[in-house]
Amino acid sequence: MELTAKDWAKAEAIARELAHDVDRNELGKIVSYARRSRDVGRVIELARGLPASGYVRSGRTRSYLTRIADTLQNNLAGITDGEQALAILAWAFRLMTTYQTELGTRKAQGRKSKRSG
């Protein structure tokens, strides 16, 4: 799907709003769900419900999920096409990764290589 200028603006807004202080993996899980459901309403409903769910393991995760839910609610409002929403979210995830790398907030410290047994 080809994104319009408005779609690109939404993807960029989502990425920039979340890049400073949200774990991108939490957004990635929502993108994965969007890929399966292709339903904007269900994606937003999931995002709104996650902060209060048993899935949350810490206050930090709850904060990430609340920020994601608010950001998606604001930026995906009015979109009814699941493919369009998925494209926006997927690009937001990619852009967020880039922005976090540029900001120096995305690091792989503490991760072990699978090769180093």
Coordinates of C-alpha atoms in Angstrom, one line a residue, residues 27-116:
L27 CA 4.8 -1.0 19.9
G28 CA 6.1 -3.9 17.8
K29 CA 3.7 -6.3 19.6
I30 CA 0.8 -4.0 18.7
V31 CA 2.0 -3.9 15.1
S32 CA 2.1 -7.7 15.1
Y33 CA -1.5 -7.8 16.3
A34 CA -2.5 -5.2 13.6
R35 CA -0.9 -7.4 11.0
R36 CA -3.1 -10.3 12.1
S37 CA -6.3 -8.5 12.7
R38 CA -6.2 -5.8 10.0
D39 CA -9.0 -4.0 12.0
V40 CA -8.2 -0.5 13.3
G41 CA -10.9 -0.6 16.0
R42 CA -9.6 -3.8 17.4
V43 CA -6.0 -2.5 17.4
I44 CA -7.0 0.6 19.3
E45 CA -9.2 -1.4 21.7
L46 CA -6.3 -3.7 22.4
A47 CA -3.9 -0.8 23.0
R48 CA -6.4 0.8 25.4
G49 CA -6.9 -2.4 27.3
L50 CA -3.3 -3.4 27.7
P51 CA -2.2 -1.0 30.4
A52 CA -4.8 -2.5 32.8
S53 CA -4.2 -6.1 31.8
G54 CA -2.3 -8.9 33.5
Y55 CA 0.2 -8.7 30.7
V56 CA 1.9 -5.7 32.5
R57 CA 4.9 -6.7 34.5
S58 CA 6.0 -3.3 35.8
G59 CA 5.1 0.3 36.2
R60 CA 7.4 1.1 33.3
T61 CA 5.6 -1.2 30.9
R62 CA 2.3 0.2 32.0
S63 CA 3.6 3.7 31.2
Y64 CA 4.8 2.6 27.8
L65 CA 1.5 1.0 27.0
T66 CA -0.5 4.0 28.2
R67 CA 1.6 6.3 26.0
I68 CA 1.2 4.0 23.0
A69 CA -2.6 3.8 23.5
D70 CA -3.0 7.6 23.8
T71 CA -0.7 8.2 20.8
L72 CA -2.5 5.6 18.6
Q73 CA -5.9 6.9 19.7
N74 CA -4.9 10.4 18.6
N75 CA -3.1 9.6 15.4
L76 CA -5.3 6.7 14.0
A77 CA -8.6 8.5 14.7
G78 CA -10.8 8.6 11.6
I79 CA -8.9 5.8 9.8
T80 CA -11.2 2.8 8.9
D81 CA -9.0 0.9 6.5
G82 CA -7.1 -1.8 8.3
E83 CA -4.4 -1.9 5.6
Q84 CA -3.9 1.8 5.8
A85 CA -3.6 1.6 9.6
L86 CA -1.2 -1.3 9.4
A87 CA 1.0 0.6 6.9
I88 CA 1.1 3.6 9.1
L89 CA 1.9 1.5 12.2
A90 CA 4.6 -0.5 10.5
W91 CA 6.3 2.6 9.2
A92 CA 6.0 4.3 12.6
F93 CA 7.8 1.3 14.2
R94 CA 10.6 1.5 11.6
L95 CA 10.9 5.3 12.1
M96 CA 10.8 4.9 15.9
T97 CA 13.8 2.5 15.6
T98 CA 15.7 5.1 13.6
Y99 CA 14.8 8.0 15.9
Q100 CA 15.8 6.0 19.0
T101 CA 19.2 5.1 17.4
E102 CA 19.7 8.8 16.5
L103 CA 18.8 9.8 20.1
G104 CA 21.0 7.2 21.6
T105 CA 18.1 5.7 23.5
R106 CA 18.2 2.4 21.6
K107 CA 21.0 0.2 22.8
A108 CA 21.7 -3.5 22.8
Q109 CA 23.7 -3.5 26.0
G110 CA 23.2 -6.5 28.2
R111 CA 22.1 -8.7 25.3
K112 CA 24.1 -11.8 24.6
S113 CA 24.9 -13.0 21.2
K114 CA 23.4 -16.3 20.3
R115 CA 26.8 -17.3 18.9
S116 CA 28.6 -16.8 22.2

